[in-house]
Amino acid sequence: LDGVADLLGLPARRVAVVAEREERKVAPLLRMAREQLEGRRIAVLADTPRAAGLVAAAQECGMTPTLVGLLDDALGGEAAFAETLVSLDQGLPDHCPLLPSPTAPELAAAVDRPPDVLVAPDLWLPPALSDGVPRVEMGLPANRKRALWATPELGWNGLVALAQRLLDAVNRVH
């Protein structure tokens, strides 16, 4: 946010005031989500920047990444993923495989036990990763996600919307 403010020539104090206000609004909601998501296992399949953001957000909600697949070849790969996580004050647990451009057999081999929730686009995935696992569809293709109201993916409201989608998935609401 500070970088965007610099590019726009906005005073740092003005940005800080907005950031503090927004953080105060979402903090209670994220605490409630964390109470139910703490310790849950999550697998993420996404393009590199989205995967890093999803992993960081999941960790903020107390979840443990168990598998990350990077679905692109041109957005920086493993190095960009790690750099982004560090910039978000997060890191990938040692036991979590990070697979660049994974094949279905590589994904299947990386699953020691199914995650509690999978965040991925609407792709065919090996049964070891997908059978009976609640899924949050995110990315492309997105053939099943239907939003009747705004469901942001960026910013503080995006974090709250993601937490809600994860809660719905792990509680098998839909």
Short mmCIF file of C-alpha atoms in Angstrom, two decimals:
data_model
loop_
_atom_site.label_atom_id
_atom_site.label_comp_id
_atom_site.label_asym_id
_atom_site.label_seq_id
_atom_site.Cartn_x
_atom_site.Cartn_y
_atom_site.Cartn_z
CA LEU A 1 0.00 0.00 0.00
CA ASP A 2 2.85 2.36 0.79
CA GLY A 3 4.32 1.75 -2.67
CA VAL A 4 1.03 2.60 -4.37
CA ALA A 5 0.74 5.75 -2.23
CA ASP A 6 4.26 6.77 -3.29
CA LEU A 7 3.40 6.28 -6.95
CA LEU A 8 0.29 8.40 -6.55
CA GLY A 9 2.07 11.08 -4.53
CA LEU A 10 -0.18 10.63 -1.50
CA PRO A 11 1.04 11.66 1.94
CA ALA A 12 2.18 8.68 4.01
CA ARG A 13 0.14 9.78 7.05
CA ARG A 14 -3.08 9.86 5.01
CA VAL A 15 -2.48 6.32 3.81
CA ALA A 16 -1.64 5.16 7.35
CA VAL A 17 -4.92 6.58 8.67
CA VAL A 18 -6.93 4.73 6.02
CA ALA A 19 -4.98 1.50 6.61
CA GLU A 20 -5.54 1.66 10.37
CA ARG A 21 -9.26 2.32 9.91
CA GLU A 22 -9.69 -0.60 7.50
CA GLU A 23 -7.66 -2.96 9.69
CA ARG A 24 -9.84 -2.07 12.70
CA LYS A 25 -12.96 -2.92 10.66
CA VAL A 26 -11.79 -6.35 9.53
CA ALA A 27 -9.86 -7.47 12.63
CA PRO A 28 -12.89 -8.80 14.56
CA LEU A 29 -14.14 -10.67 11.50
CA LEU A 30 -10.75 -12.27 10.90
CA ARG A 31 -10.50 -13.27 14.57
CA MET A 32 -13.84 -15.08 14.27
CA ALA A 33 -12.71 -16.82 11.09
CA ARG A 34 -9.41 -17.82 12.68
CA GLU A 35 -11.24 -19.50 15.56
CA GLN A 36 -12.69 -22.02 13.08
CA LEU A 37 -9.85 -22.18 10.55
CA GLU A 38 -6.94 -22.53 13.00
CA GLY A 39 -4.97 -25.69 12.25
CA ARG A 40 -6.93 -26.61 9.12
CA ARG A 41 -4.87 -27.93 6.21
CA ILE A 42 -5.05 -26.10 2.87
CA ALA A 43 -3.77 -26.91 -0.62
CA VAL A 44 -3.41 -24.07 -3.12
CA LEU A 45 -3.13 -24.31 -6.91
CA ALA A 46 -2.86 -20.92 -8.58
CA ASP A 47 -0.66 -18.62 -10.61
CA THR A 48 2.42 -17.49 -8.69
CA PRO A 49 1.26 -14.11 -7.32
CA ARG A 50 -2.21 -15.41 -6.39
CA ALA A 51 -0.72 -18.53 -4.79
CA ALA A 52 1.56 -16.41 -2.60
CA GLY A 53 -1.31 -14.17 -1.57
CA LEU A 54 -3.59 -17.12 -0.83
CA VAL A 55 -0.94 -18.89 1.24
CA ALA A 56 -0.22 -15.71 3.23
CA ALA A 57 -3.95 -15.07 3.78
CA ALA A 58 -4.54 -18.67 4.84
CA GLN A 59 -1.67 -18.45 7.32
CA GLU A 60 -3.11 -15.18 8.68
CA CYS A 61 -6.28 -17.20 9.31
CA GLY A 62 -4.29 -19.88 11.16
CA MET A 63 -4.34 -22.46 8.38
CA THR A 64 -1.42 -24.72 7.46
CA PRO A 65 -0.42 -25.00 3.79
CA THR A 66 0.22 -28.63 2.86
CA LEU A 67 0.69 -28.32 -0.90
CA VAL A 68 1.24 -25.41 -3.29
CA GLY A 69 1.17 -25.77 -7.05
CA LEU A 70 2.21 -22.85 -9.26
CA LEU A 71 0.10 -22.97 -12.42
CA ASP A 72 2.07 -20.54 -14.57
CA ASP A 73 5.41 -20.46 -16.34
CA ALA A 74 5.88 -16.72 -16.73
CA LEU A 75 5.22 -14.98 -13.41
CA GLY A 76 8.46 -15.65 -11.56
CA GLY A 77 7.98 -19.19 -10.29
CA GLU A 78 9.43 -20.41 -7.03
CA ALA A 79 11.73 -17.41 -6.50
CA ALA A 80 8.91 -14.86 -6.95
CA PHE A 81 6.62 -16.96 -4.74
CA ALA A 82 9.18 -17.06 -1.92
CA GLU A 83 10.00 -13.36 -2.30
CA THR A 84 6.32 -12.41 -2.13
CA LEU A 85 5.76 -14.52 0.98
CA VAL A 86 8.73 -12.88 2.69
CA SER A 87 7.38 -9.43 1.76
CA LEU A 88 4.12 -10.45 3.48
CA ASP A 89 5.99 -11.62 6.61
CA GLN A 90 5.12 -15.25 5.92
CA GLY A 91 6.96 -18.37 4.86
CA LEU A 92 6.12 -21.82 3.58
CA PRO A 93 6.36 -24.62 6.17
CA ASP A 94 9.27 -27.00 5.55
CA HIS A 95 6.94 -29.97 5.05
CA CYS A 96 4.87 -28.23 2.35
CA PRO A 97 5.78 -29.18 -1.24
CA LEU A 98 6.02 -26.30 -3.71
CA LEU A 99 5.47 -27.63 -7.22
CA PRO A 100 6.05 -25.42 -10.26
CA SER A 101 3.77 -26.34 -13.20
CA PRO A 102 2.78 -29.65 -11.58
CA THR A 103 1.46 -32.61 -13.52
CA ALA A 104 -1.44 -34.67 -12.20
CA PRO A 105 0.91 -37.52 -11.14
CA GLU A 106 3.18 -35.03 -9.32
CA LEU A 107 0.18 -33.60 -7.47
CA ALA A 108 -1.06 -37.06 -6.52
CA ALA A 109 2.39 -38.09 -5.27
CA ALA A 110 2.68 -34.93 -3.15
CA VAL A 111 -0.51 -35.61 -1.17
CA ASP A 112 0.25 -37.55 2.00
CA ARG A 113 -3.31 -37.00 3.24
CA PRO A 114 -6.05 -34.87 1.71
CA PRO A 115 -6.24 -31.24 2.81
CA ASP A 116 -9.25 -29.85 4.66
CA VAL A 117 -9.83 -27.44 1.79
CA LEU A 118 -8.48 -26.92 -1.71
CA VAL A 119 -8.26 -23.52 -3.42
CA ALA A 120 -7.92 -24.03 -7.16
CA PRO A 121 -9.47 -23.21 -10.51
CA ASP A 122 -11.95 -25.62 -12.06
CA LEU A 123 -9.41 -28.12 -13.36
CA TRP A 124 -9.42 -31.89 -13.31
CA LEU A 125 -7.31 -32.95 -10.36
CA PRO A 126 -6.17 -36.36 -9.16
CA PRO A 127 -8.59 -38.08 -6.75
CA ALA A 128 -5.96 -38.07 -3.97
CA LEU A 129 -6.23 -34.29 -3.93
CA SER A 130 -9.85 -33.66 -4.87
CA ASP A 131 -12.18 -36.53 -3.92
CA GLY A 132 -14.31 -35.43 -1.00
CA VAL A 133 -12.22 -32.30 -0.43
CA PRO A 134 -14.18 -29.04 -0.20
CA ARG A 135 -13.03 -26.64 -2.89
CA VAL A 136 -12.93 -22.88 -3.19
CA GLU A 137 -12.89 -22.18 -6.90
CA MET A 138 -10.54 -19.32 -7.68
CA GLY A 139 -8.60 -18.50 -10.81
CA LEU A 140 -9.27 -19.57 -14.37
CA PRO A 141 -11.17 -21.48 -15.48
CA ALA A 142 -13.95 -20.59 -13.04
CA ASN A 143 -16.94 -22.53 -14.31
CA ARG A 144 -18.82 -23.04 -11.05
CA LYS A 145 -18.37 -19.89 -8.97
CA ARG A 146 -21.43 -17.70 -9.12
CA ALA A 147 -21.59 -14.44 -7.18
CA LEU A 148 -24.88 -12.70 -6.58
CA TRP A 149 -23.15 -9.88 -4.71
CA ALA A 150 -19.70 -8.38 -4.69
CA THR A 151 -17.04 -10.86 -3.63
CA PRO A 152 -13.78 -8.95 -3.84
CA GLU A 153 -10.45 -10.71 -4.09
CA LEU A 154 -8.19 -7.76 -3.24
CA GLY A 155 -7.66 -5.58 -0.19
CA TRP A 156 -9.09 -5.92 3.28
CA ASN A 157 -12.56 -6.74 1.98
CA GLY A 158 -11.02 -9.39 -0.26
CA LEU A 159 -9.37 -10.99 2.77
CA VAL A 160 -12.69 -11.09 4.61
CA ALA A 161 -14.45 -12.51 1.53
CA LEU A 162 -11.76 -15.20 1.21
CA ALA A 163 -12.06 -16.07 4.91
CA GLN A 164 -15.83 -16.45 4.44
CA ARG A 165 -15.37 -18.70 1.41
CA LEU A 166 -12.85 -20.85 3.32
CA LEU A 167 -15.23 -21.10 6.30
CA ASP A 168 -18.09 -22.11 4.01
CA ALA A 169 -15.91 -24.74 2.35
CA VAL A 170 -14.49 -26.35 5.49
CA ASN A 171 -17.94 -26.35 7.09
CA ARG A 172 -19.43 -27.75 3.86
CA VAL A 173 -22.05 -25.02 3.74
CA HIS A 174 -22.63 -25.33 0.00
#
